[in-house]
Amino acid sequence: KQEVTQIPAALSVPEGENLVLNCSFTDSAIYNLQWFRQDPGKGLTSLLLIQSSQREQTSGRLNASLDKSSGRSTLYIAASQPGDSATYLCAVVATSGTYKYIFGTGTRLKVLA
Amino acid sequence: GAVVSQHPSRVICKSGTSVKIECRSLDFQATTMFWYRQFPKQSLMLMATSNEGSKATYEQGVEKDKFLINHASLTLSTLTVTSAHPEDSSFYICSALTLGFTSNEQFFGPGTRLTVL
């Protein structure tokens, strides 16, 4: 059974810091991995989607890497801003069984001005 | 990008009533839609997978007679919470899987906040 874990569960940093959020999954047989952002009481905003054949994706200040063999992904946020404060979720789609996302436990990020 | 809407965005109902939540793909056809539930400060948990024209597949522990799912067209899936109770209060989010896209990306709706009194 696929399990997805995110570390740390919560993070509070001063504005301007570079951050690394971690996501680990137990079954390396995945189609893709996706990072989302969720603001309080809101839905999900897709940040980056990494296909199983890719090693990283970049969008603006965000960079996500994928190491399938070790079952890990990292989300790097450069020059953090207060507006980055949110919960960040990673999700994987396994190649076995039905096509469905398994979500991680999330990291609650707070960037202080 | 592909857009998924949900209606209503927020609903408050009395215990024992039924509530229907709609999930629509606005600018694409979705053969498969997914329903998730999220309790406060927890992650999203998949409830069921809905395929157009066929019965939904429910995850273990999810009562199919309580959470009725209908996927009547390629752009609409509905989730009906029957005889709702306070423990059903949660944030319900749907997603839709696109046709014809190589990335097989799911697009998520904005969610529906259900409060059962």
Coordinates of N, CA and C in Angstrom, one line a residue:
Chain A
K1 N 0.8 -1.2 0.0 CA 0.0 0.0 0.0 C 0.9 1.2 0.0
Q2 N 0.6 2.1 -1.0 CA 1.4 3.4 -1.1 C 1.1 4.3 0.1
E3 N 2.2 4.8 0.7 CA 2.1 5.8 1.8 C 3.0 7.0 1.4
V4 N 2.4 8.1 1.6 CA 3.2 9.4 1.3 C 3.3 10.2 2.6
T5 N 4.5 10.6 2.9 CA 4.8 11.3 4.1 C 5.6 12.6 3.7
Q6 N 5.2 13.7 4.5 CA 5.9 14.9 4.2 C 6.5 15.4 5.5
I7 N 7.7 15.9 5.4 CA 8.5 16.4 6.5 C 9.1 17.8 6.1
P8 N 9.0 18.8 6.9 CA 8.4 18.8 8.2 C 6.9 19.0 8.1
A9 N 6.2 18.8 9.2 CA 4.7 19.0 9.2 C 4.4 20.4 9.3
A10 N 5.2 21.2 9.9 CA 5.0 22.7 9.9 C 6.4 23.4 9.9
L11 N 6.4 24.6 9.4 CA 7.6 25.3 9.2 C 7.3 26.8 9.3
S12 N 8.1 27.5 10.0 CA 8.0 28.9 10.2 C 9.3 29.6 9.9
V13 N 9.4 30.5 8.9 CA 10.7 31.0 8.5 C 10.6 32.5 8.3
P14 N 11.6 33.3 8.4 CA 11.6 34.7 8.1 C 11.6 34.9 6.5
E15 N 11.0 36.0 6.1 CA 11.0 36.3 4.7 C 12.4 36.3 4.1
G16 N 12.5 35.8 2.9 CA 13.7 35.8 2.1 C 14.5 34.5 2.2
E17 N 14.1 33.7 3.1 CA 14.9 32.4 3.2 C 14.5 31.4 2.0
N18 N 15.5 30.6 1.7 CA 15.3 29.5 0.7 C 14.8 28.3 1.5
L19 N 13.8 27.6 1.0 CA 13.2 26.5 1.7 C 13.3 25.2 0.9
V20 N 13.3 24.1 1.7 CA 13.2 22.8 1.1 C 12.1 22.0 1.8
L21 N 11.1 21.6 1.1 CA 10.0 20.7 1.6 C 10.2 19.3 1.1
N22 N 10.0 18.4 2.0 CA 10.3 17.0 1.6 C 9.0 16.1 1.5
C23 N 9.1 15.2 0.5 CA 8.0 14.3 0.3 C 8.6 12.9 0.1
S24 N 8.1 11.9 0.8 CA 8.7 10.6 0.5 C 7.5 9.6 0.3
F25 N 7.7 8.6 -0.5 CA 6.6 7.6 -0.8 C 7.2 6.2 -0.8
T26 N 6.4 5.3 -0.4 CA 6.9 3.9 -0.1 C 7.1 3.0 -1.3
D27 N 6.2 3.3 -2.3 CA 6.3 2.5 -3.6 C 6.8 3.3 -4.7
S28 N 7.9 2.9 -5.3 CA 8.5 3.8 -6.3 C 7.9 3.6 -7.7
A29 N 6.9 2.7 -7.8 CA 6.3 2.5 -9.1 C 5.1 3.5 -9.2
I30 N 5.5 4.7 -9.7 CA 4.5 5.8 -9.8 C 4.5 6.3 -11.3
Y31 N 3.3 6.9 -11.6 CA 3.1 7.5 -12.9 C 3.7 8.9 -12.9
N32 N 3.3 9.6 -11.8 CA 3.8 11.0 -11.7 C 3.7 11.4 -10.2
L33 N 4.2 12.6 -9.9 CA 4.1 13.2 -8.6 C 3.8 14.7 -8.8
Q34 N 2.9 15.2 -8.0 CA 2.5 16.6 -8.2 C 2.5 17.3 -6.8
W35 N 2.9 18.5 -6.9 CA 2.9 19.4 -5.7 C 1.8 20.4 -5.8
F36 N 1.1 20.6 -4.7 CA 0.0 21.5 -4.6 C 0.2 22.5 -3.5
R37 N -0.5 23.6 -3.6 CA -0.6 24.5 -2.5 C -2.1 24.6 -2.1
Q38 N -2.3 24.7 -0.8 CA -3.7 24.9 -0.4 C -3.7 26.0 0.7
D39 N -4.5 27.1 0.4 CA -4.7 28.1 1.4 C -5.9 27.7 2.3
P40 N -5.9 28.3 3.5 CA -6.9 27.9 4.5 C -8.3 28.0 3.9
G41 N -9.0 26.9 4.1 CA -10.4 26.9 3.6 C -10.6 26.9 2.1
K42 N -9.6 26.7 1.4 CA -9.7 26.8 -0.1 C -9.3 25.4 -0.7
G43 N -9.5 25.4 -2.0 CA -9.1 24.2 -2.8 C -7.7 24.1 -3.1
L44 N -7.3 23.3 -4.0 CA -5.9 23.0 -4.3 C -5.5 23.8 -5.5
T45 N -4.3 24.3 -5.5 CA -3.6 25.0 -6.6 C -2.5 24.2 -7.0
S46 N -2.5 23.7 -8.3 CA -1.4 22.9 -8.8 C -0.1 23.7 -8.9
L47 N 1.0 23.3 -8.4 CA 2.3 24.0 -8.6 C 3.1 23.4 -9.6
L48 N 3.4 22.1 -9.5 CA 4.3 21.4 -10.4 C 3.9 20.0 -10.5
L49 N 4.0 19.5 -11.7 CA 3.7 18.1 -12.0 C 5.0 17.4 -12.6
I50 N 5.5 16.4 -12.0 CA 6.7 15.7 -12.5 C 6.3 14.3 -13.0
Q51 N 6.5 14.0 -14.2 CA 6.3 12.7 -14.8 C 7.3 11.7 -14.3
S52 N 7.0 10.4 -14.3 CA 8.0 9.5 -13.7 C 9.3 9.4 -14.5
S53 N 9.3 9.9 -15.7 CA 10.5 9.9 -16.5 C 11.3 11.1 -16.3
Q54 N 10.8 12.1 -15.6 CA 11.5 13.4 -15.4 C 12.2 13.4 -14.0
R55 N 13.1 14.3 -13.9 CA 13.9 14.4 -12.6 C 13.5 15.7 -11.9
E56 N 13.1 16.7 -12.6 CA 12.7 17.9 -12.0 C 11.9 18.8 -12.9
Q57 N 11.2 19.7 -12.2 CA 10.4 20.7 -12.9 C 10.6 22.1 -12.2
T58 N 10.5 23.1 -13.0 CA 10.7 24.5 -12.4 C 9.6 25.4 -12.9
S59 N 9.2 26.3 -11.9 CA 8.2 27.3 -12.3 C 8.5 28.5 -11.4
G60 N 9.1 29.5 -12.0 CA 9.4 30.7 -11.2 C 10.4 30.4 -10.1
R61 N 9.9 30.7 -8.8 CA 10.8 30.5 -7.7 C 10.7 29.1 -7.1
L62 N 9.9 28.2 -7.8 CA 9.7 26.9 -7.4 C 10.5 25.9 -8.2
N63 N 11.1 24.9 -7.5 CA 11.8 23.8 -8.3 C 11.4 22.5 -7.5
A64 N 10.9 21.5 -8.2 CA 10.6 20.3 -7.7 C 11.5 19.2 -8.3
S65 N 12.1 18.3 -7.5 CA 12.9 17.2 -8.0 C 12.2 15.9 -7.6
L66 N 12.6 14.9 -8.4 CA 12.0 13.6 -8.1 C 13.1 12.5 -8.3
D67 N 13.2 11.7 -7.2 CA 14.1 10.6 -7.2 C 13.3 9.3 -7.0
K68 N 12.9 8.7 -8.0 CA 12.0 7.5 -7.8 C 12.6 6.4 -7.1
S69 N 13.9 6.1 -7.4 CA 14.5 5.0 -6.8 C 14.6 5.0 -5.3
S70 N 14.7 6.3 -4.8 CA 14.8 6.4 -3.3 C 13.4 6.8 -2.7
G71 N 12.4 7.0 -3.6 CA 11.1 7.4 -3.1 C 11.0 8.7 -2.5
R72 N 11.7 9.7 -3.2 CA 11.7 11.0 -2.6 C 11.5 12.1 -3.6
S73 N 10.9 13.2 -3.1 CA 10.7 14.4 -3.9 C 11.0 15.6 -3.0
T74 N 11.6 16.7 -3.6 CA 11.7 17.9 -2.8 C 11.1 19.0 -3.5
L75 N 10.6 20.0 -2.8 CA 10.1 21.2 -3.4 C 10.9 22.3 -2.8
Y76 N 11.6 23.0 -3.7 CA 12.5 24.1 -3.3 C 11.8 25.4 -3.6
I77 N 11.8 26.3 -2.6 CA 11.2 27.6 -2.7 C 12.3 28.6 -2.5
A78 N 12.6 29.4 -3.5 CA 13.6 30.4 -3.4 C 13.0 31.7 -2.9
A79 N 13.8 32.4 -2.1 CA 13.5 33.8 -1.6 C 12.0 33.9 -1.2
S80 N 11.7 33.1 -0.1 CA 10.3 33.0 0.3 C 9.7 34.4 0.7
Q81 N 8.4 34.4 0.5 CA 7.6 35.7 0.7 C 6.5 35.3 1.6
P82 N 5.9 36.3 2.3 CA 4.7 36.1 3.2 C 3.6 35.4 2.4
G83 N 3.5 35.8 1.1 CA 2.4 35.3 0.3 C 2.6 33.8 0.0
D84 N 3.7 33.2 0.3 CA 3.9 31.8 0.1 C 3.3 31.0 1.3
S85 N 2.9 31.7 2.3 CA 2.3 31.0 3.5 C 1.1 30.2 3.1
A86 N 1.1 28.9 3.3 CA 0.0 28.0 2.9 C 0.4 26.6 3.3
T87 N -0.5 25.6 3.0 CA -0.1 24.2 3.2 C 0.3 23.7 1.9
Y88 N 1.4 23.0 1.9 CA 1.9 22.4 0.6 C 1.7 20.8 0.7
L89 N 1.1 20.3 -0.3 CA 0.8 18.9 -0.4 C 1.5 18.3 -1.6
C90 N 2.0 17.1 -1.4 CA 2.5 16.3 -2.6 C 1.5 15.1 -2.7
A91 N 1.4 14.7 -3.9 CA 0.6 13.5 -4.2 C 1.2 12.7 -5.3
V92 N 1.0 11.4 -5.2 CA 1.6 10.5 -6.2 C 0.5 9.6 -6.8
V93 N 0.7 9.2 -8.1 CA -0.2 8.3 -8.7 C 0.6 7.0 -9.0
A94 N 0.1 5.9 -8.4 CA 0.8 4.6 -8.5 C 0.5 4.0 -9.9
T95 N 1.4 3.2 -10.4 CA 1.2 2.5 -11.6 C 0.3 1.2 -11.4
S96 N 0.2 0.8 -10.2 CA -0.7 -0.4 -10.0 C -2.0 0.0 -9.5
G97 N -3.0 -0.8 -9.8 CA -4.4 -0.4 -9.3 C -5.0 0.7 -10.2
T98 N -6.0 1.3 -9.6 CA -6.7 2.3 -10.3 C -5.9 3.6 -10.3
Y99 N -6.2 4.5 -11.3 CA -5.4 5.7 -11.4 C -6.0 6.7 -10.4
K100 N -5.3 6.9 -9.3 CA -5.8 7.8 -8.2 C -4.6 8.4 -7.5
Y101 N -4.8 9.6 -7.0 CA -3.8 10.3 -6.3 C -3.8 9.8 -4.8
I102 N -2.6 9.6 -4.3 CA -2.4 9.4 -2.8 C -1.7 10.6 -2.3
F103 N -2.4 11.3 -1.4 CA -1.8 12.6 -0.9 C -0.9 12.4 0.3
G104 N 0.0 13.3 0.4 CA 0.9 13.3 1.6 C 0.2 14.0 2.7
T105 N 0.9 14.0 3.9 CA 0.3 14.6 5.1 C 0.4 16.1 5.1
G106 N 1.1 16.7 4.2 CA 1.2 18.2 4.1 C 2.2 18.8 5.0
T107 N 2.7 20.0 4.5 CA 3.6 20.8 5.3 C 2.9 22.2 5.4
R108 N 2.7 22.7 6.6 CA 2.1 24.0 6.8 C 3.2 25.0 6.9
L109 N 3.3 25.9 6.0 CA 4.4 26.9 5.9 C 3.9 28.3 6.3
K110 N 4.7 28.9 7.1 CA 4.4 30.3 7.5 C 5.7 31.1 7.2
V111 N 5.6 32.1 6.4 CA 6.7 33.0 6.1 C 6.4 34.3 6.8
L112 N 7.3 34.7 7.7 CA 7.1 35.9 8.5 C 7.7 37.1 7.8
A113 N 7.0 38.2 7.8 CA 7.4 39.5 7.2 C 8.5 40.1 8.1
Chain B
G1 N -5.5 26.7 -18.5 CA -5.6 25.4 -18.0 C -7.1 24.9 -17.9
A2 N -7.2 23.6 -17.6 CA -8.6 23.0 -17.5 C -9.2 23.5 -16.2
V3 N -10.5 23.8 -16.2 CA -11.2 24.3 -15.1 C -12.3 23.4 -14.6
V4 N -12.3 23.2 -13.3 CA -13.3 22.3 -12.7 C -14.1 23.2 -11.6
S5 N -15.4 23.1 -11.7 CA -16.2 23.9 -10.7 C -16.9 23.0 -9.8
Q6 N -17.3 23.5 -8.7 CA -18.1 22.7 -7.7 C -19.2 23.6 -7.2
H7 N -20.4 23.0 -7.0 CA -21.5 23.8 -6.5 C -22.3 22.9 -5.6
P8 N -22.7 23.4 -4.4 CA -22.4 24.8 -3.9 C -20.9 24.8 -3.3
S9 N -20.5 26.0 -3.0 CA -19.2 26.1 -2.4 C -19.3 25.9 -0.9
R10 N -20.5 26.2 -0.4 CA -20.7 26.0 1.1 C -22.1 25.6 1.3
V11 N -22.4 24.7 2.2 CA -23.7 24.3 2.5 C -23.8 23.9 4.0
I12 N -24.9 24.4 4.6 CA -25.2 24.0 6.0 C -26.6 23.4 6.0
C13 N -26.6 22.2 6.6 CA -27.9 21.5 6.6 C -28.2 20.9 8.0
K14 N -29.4 20.5 8.2 CA -29.8 19.8 9.4 C -29.5 18.3 9.3
S15 N -29.2 17.7 10.5 CA -28.9 16.3 10.5 C -30.1 15.5 10.0
G16 N -29.8 14.5 9.2 CA -30.9 13.7 8.6 C -31.3 14.1 7.2
T17 N -30.9 15.2 6.7 CA -31.2 15.6 5.4 C -30.1 15.1 4.4
S18 N -30.4 15.2 3.1 CA -29.5 14.8 2.1 C -29.0 16.0 1.3
V19 N -27.7 16.0 1.0 CA -27.1 17.1 0.3 C -26.4 16.6 -1.0
K20 N -26.7 17.4 -2.1 CA -26.1 17.0 -3.4 C -25.0 18.1 -3.7
I21 N -23.8 17.6 -4.1 CA -22.7 18.4 -4.5 C -22.4 18.1 -6.0
E22 N -22.3 19.2 -6.8 CA -22.0 19.0 -8.2 C -20.6 19.3 -8.5
C23 N -20.0 18.5 -9.4 CA -18.7 18.8 -9.9 C -18.7 18.8 -11.4
R24 N -18.3 19.9 -12.0 CA -18.3 20.1 -13.5 C -17.0 20.4 -14.1
S25 N -16.6 19.7 -15.2 CA -15.5 20.1 -16.0 C -16.0 21.1 -17.0
L26 N -15.5 22.4 -17.0 CA -16.1 23.4 -17.7 C -15.6 23.5 -19.2
D27 N -14.4 23.1 -19.4 CA -13.8 23.3 -20.8 C -13.2 22.1 -21.3
F28 N -13.5 20.9 -20.7 CA -12.9 19.7 -21.3 C -13.9 18.5 -20.8
Q29 N -13.7 17.4 -21.5 CA -14.4 16.2 -21.1 C -13.6 15.3 -20.2
A30 N -14.3 14.8 -19.2 CA -13.6 14.0 -18.2 C -14.2 12.6 -18.1
T31 N -13.5 11.6 -18.5 CA -14.0 10.3 -18.4 C -14.0 9.8 -16.9
T32 N -13.1 10.3 -16.2 CA -13.0 9.9 -14.8 C -13.0 11.1 -13.9
M33 N -13.8 11.1 -12.8 CA -13.8 12.1 -11.8 C -13.6 11.4 -10.4
F34 N -12.9 12.1 -9.5 CA -12.6 11.6 -8.2 C -13.2 12.5 -7.1
W35 N -13.6 11.9 -6.1 CA -14.2 12.6 -4.9 C -13.3 12.4 -3.7
Y36 N -12.9 13.5 -3.1 CA -12.0 13.4 -1.9 C -12.7 14.1 -0.7
R37 N -12.3 13.7 0.5 CA -12.8 14.4 1.7 C -11.6 14.8 2.5
Q38 N -11.7 16.0 3.1 CA -10.6 16.5 3.9 C -11.2 17.1 5.2
F39 N -10.8 16.4 6.3 CA -11.1 16.9 7.6 C -10.1 18.0 8.1
P40 N -10.5 18.8 9.0 CA -9.6 19.9 9.4 C -8.2 19.5 9.8
K41 N -7.3 20.2 9.2 CA -5.9 20.0 9.4 C -5.4 18.6 9.0
Q42 N -6.1 18.0 8.2 CA -5.7 16.7 7.6 C -5.6 16.8 6.1
S43 N -5.0 15.7 5.6 CA -4.8 15.7 4.1 C -6.0 15.2 3.4
L44 N -6.0 15.2 2.1 CA -7.1 14.7 1.3 C -7.2 13.2 1.3
M45 N -8.3 12.6 1.5 CA -8.5 11.2 1.4 C -9.5 10.9 0.3
L46 N -9.1 10.0 -0.6 CA -9.9 9.6 -1.7 C -11.1 8.8 -1.2
M47 N -12.3 9.2 -1.7 CA -13.5 8.5 -1.3 C -13.9 7.5 -2.4
A48 N -13.9 8.0 -3.6 CA -14.4 7.1 -4.7 C -13.9 7.7 -6.1
T49 N -13.9 6.7 -7.0 CA -13.5 7.1 -8.4 C -14.8 6.9 -9.2
S50 N -15.1 7.9 -10.0 CA -16.3 7.9 -10.8 C -16.0 7.9 -12.3
N51 N -16.5 6.9 -12.9 CA -16.4 6.8 -14.4 C -17.7 7.1 -15.1
E52 N -17.7 7.8 -16.2 CA -18.9 8.2 -16.9 C -19.6 6.9 -17.4
G53 N -20.9 6.9 -17.0 CA -21.7 5.8 -17.5 C -21.6 4.5 -16.7
S54 N -20.8 4.4 -15.7 CA -20.7 3.2 -14.9 C -20.7 3.5 -13.4
K55 N -20.8 2.4 -12.6 CA -20.8 2.6 -11.2 C -19.5 3.1 -10.6
A56 N -19.6 3.9 -9.6 CA -18.4 4.4 -9.0 C -17.7 3.3 -8.2
T57 N -16.4 3.4 -8.0 CA -15.6 2.5 -7.2 C -15.2 3.2 -5.9
Y58 N -15.6 2.6 -4.8 CA -15.4 3.3 -3.5 C -14.2 2.7 -2.8
E59 N -13.5 3.6 -2.1 CA -12.4 3.2 -1.3 C -12.9 2.4 0.0
Q60 N -12.0 1.7 0.5 CA -12.3 0.9 1.7 C -12.7 1.8 2.8
G61 N -13.8 1.4 3.4 CA -14.3 2.2 4.6 C -15.3 3.3 4.2
V62 N -15.5 3.5 2.9 CA -16.5 4.5 2.5 C -17.8 3.8 2.1
E63 N -18.9 4.3 2.8 CA -20.2 3.6 2.6 C -20.8 4.1 1.3
K64 N -21.0 3.2 0.3 CA -21.5 3.6 -1.0 C -23.0 3.9 -0.9
D65 N -23.7 3.4 0.1 CA -25.1 3.8 0.2 C -25.3 5.1 0.9
K66 N -24.3 5.6 1.5 CA -24.4 6.9 2.2 C -23.9 8.0 1.2
F67 N -22.9 7.7 0.5 CA -22.3 8.7 -0.4 C -22.6 8.2 -1.9
L68 N -23.7 8.7 -2.4 CA -24.1 8.3 -3.7 C -23.4 9.1 -4.8
I69 N -22.8 8.4 -5.8 CA -22.1 9.1 -6.8 C -22.7 8.8 -8.2
N70 N -23.0 9.9 -8.9 CA -23.5 9.7 -10.3 C -22.7 10.5 -11.3
H71 N -22.3 9.8 -12.3 CA -21.4 10.4 -13.3 C -22.2 10.3 -14.7
A72 N -23.2 11.1 -14.9 CA -24.1 10.9 -16.0 C -23.6 11.4 -17.3
S73 N -22.6 12.3 -17.3 CA -22.1 12.8 -18.5 C -20.6 13.0 -18.4
L74 N -19.9 13.4 -19.5 CA -18.5 13.6 -19.5 C -18.1 14.9 -18.8
T75 N -19.1 15.7 -18.4 CA -18.7 16.9 -17.8 C -19.3 17.1 -16.4
L76 N -20.0 16.1 -15.9 CA -20.7 16.3 -14.6 C -20.7 15.0 -13.8
S77 N -20.3 15.2 -12.5 CA -20.4 14.1 -11.5 C -21.1 14.7 -10.3
T78 N -21.9 14.0 -9.6 CA -22.6 14.5 -8.4 C -22.3 13.5 -7.3
L79 N -22.1 14.1 -6.1 CA -22.0 13.4 -4.8 C -23.2 13.7 -4.0
T80 N -23.9 12.8 -3.5 CA -25.1 13.0 -2.6 C -24.7 12.4 -1.3
V81 N -24.7 13.2 -0.3 CA -24.5 12.7 1.1 C -25.9 12.5 1.7
T82 N -26.3 11.2 1.8 CA -27.6 10.9 2.3 C -27.7 10.8 3.8
S83 N -28.8 11.3 4.4 CA -29.0 11.3 5.8 C -27.8 11.8 6.5
A84 N -27.4 13.0 6.2 CA -26.2 13.5 6.7 C -26.2 13.7 8.3
H85 N -25.0 13.5 8.9 CA -24.9 13.6 10.3 C -23.7 14.5 10.6
P86 N -23.6 15.1 11.8 CA -22.5 16.0 12.1 C -21.1 15.5 11.7
E87 N -20.9 14.2 11.9 CA -19.6 13.6 11.6 C -19.3 13.6 10.1
D88 N -20.3 13.9 9.2 CA -20.1 14.1 7.8 C -19.6 15.5 7.4
S89 N -19.6 16.4 8.4 CA -19.1 17.7 8.2 C -17.7 17.6 7.7
S90 N -17.4 18.2 6.6 CA -16.0 18.1 6.0 C -15.9 19.0 4.8
F91 N -14.7 19.0 4.2 CA -14.5 19.7 3.0 C -14.4 18.7 1.9
Y92 N -15.3 18.8 0.9 CA -15.3 17.8 -0.2 C -14.8 18.4 -1.4
I93 N -13.8 17.7 -2.0 CA -13.2 18.2 -3.2 C -13.3 17.2 -4.3
C94 N -13.6 17.6 -5.5 CA -13.6 16.7 -6.7 C -12.4 17.0 -7.6
S95 N -12.1 16.1 -8.4 CA -11.1 16.3 -9.5 C -11.5 15.6 -10.7
A96 N -11.0 16.0 -11.8 CA -11.4 15.4 -13.1 C -10.1 15.1 -13.9
L97 N -10.1 13.9 -14.5 CA -9.0 13.5 -15.3 C -9.3 13.8 -16.8
T98 N -8.4 14.5 -17.5 CA -8.6 14.9 -18.8 C -8.5 13.8 -19.9
L99 N -9.2 14.0 -21.0 CA -9.1 13.2 -22.1 C -8.1 13.8 -23.1
G100 N -7.2 13.0 -23.7 CA -6.4 13.5 -24.7 C -5.1 14.2 -24.3
F101 N -4.9 14.3 -23.0 CA -3.7 14.9 -22.5 C -2.7 13.8 -22.1
T102 N -1.5 14.0 -22.5 CA -0.5 12.9 -22.2 C 0.0 12.9 -20.8
S103 N -0.2 14.0 -20.1 CA 0.3 14.0 -18.7 C -0.6 13.4 -17.7
N104 N -1.8 13.0 -18.1 CA -2.8 12.4 -17.2 C -2.9 13.2 -15.9
E105 N -3.0 14.5 -16.0 CA -3.1 15.3 -14.9 C -4.6 15.5 -14.4
Q106 N -4.7 15.5 -13.1 CA -6.1 15.7 -12.6 C -6.2 17.2 -12.3
F107 N -7.3 17.7 -12.5 CA -7.6 19.1 -12.2 C -8.7 19.2 -11.1
F108 N -8.4 20.0 -10.1 CA -9.2 20.0 -8.9 C -10.2 21.1 -8.9
G109 N -11.4 20.8 -8.3 CA -12.4 21.8 -8.1 C -12.0 22.6 -6.8
P110 N -12.7 23.7 -6.5 CA -12.5 24.6 -5.4 C -12.9 24.1 -4.1
G111 N -13.7 23.0 -4.1 CA -14.1 22.4 -2.8 C -15.5 22.9 -2.4
T112 N -16.2 22.0 -1.6 CA -17.5 22.4 -1.0 C -17.4 22.1 0.5
R113 N -17.7 23.1 1.3 CA -17.6 23.0 2.7 C -19.0 22.6 3.2
L114 N -19.1 21.4 3.8 CA -20.4 20.9 4.3 C -20.4 20.9 5.8
T115 N -21.4 21.6 6.4 CA -21.6 21.6 7.8 C -22.9 21.1 8.1
V116 N -22.9 20.0 8.9 CA -24.2 19.4 9.3 C -24.5 19.7 10.8
L117 N -25.6 20.3 11.0 CA -25.9 20.7 12.4 C -26.6 19.6 13.2

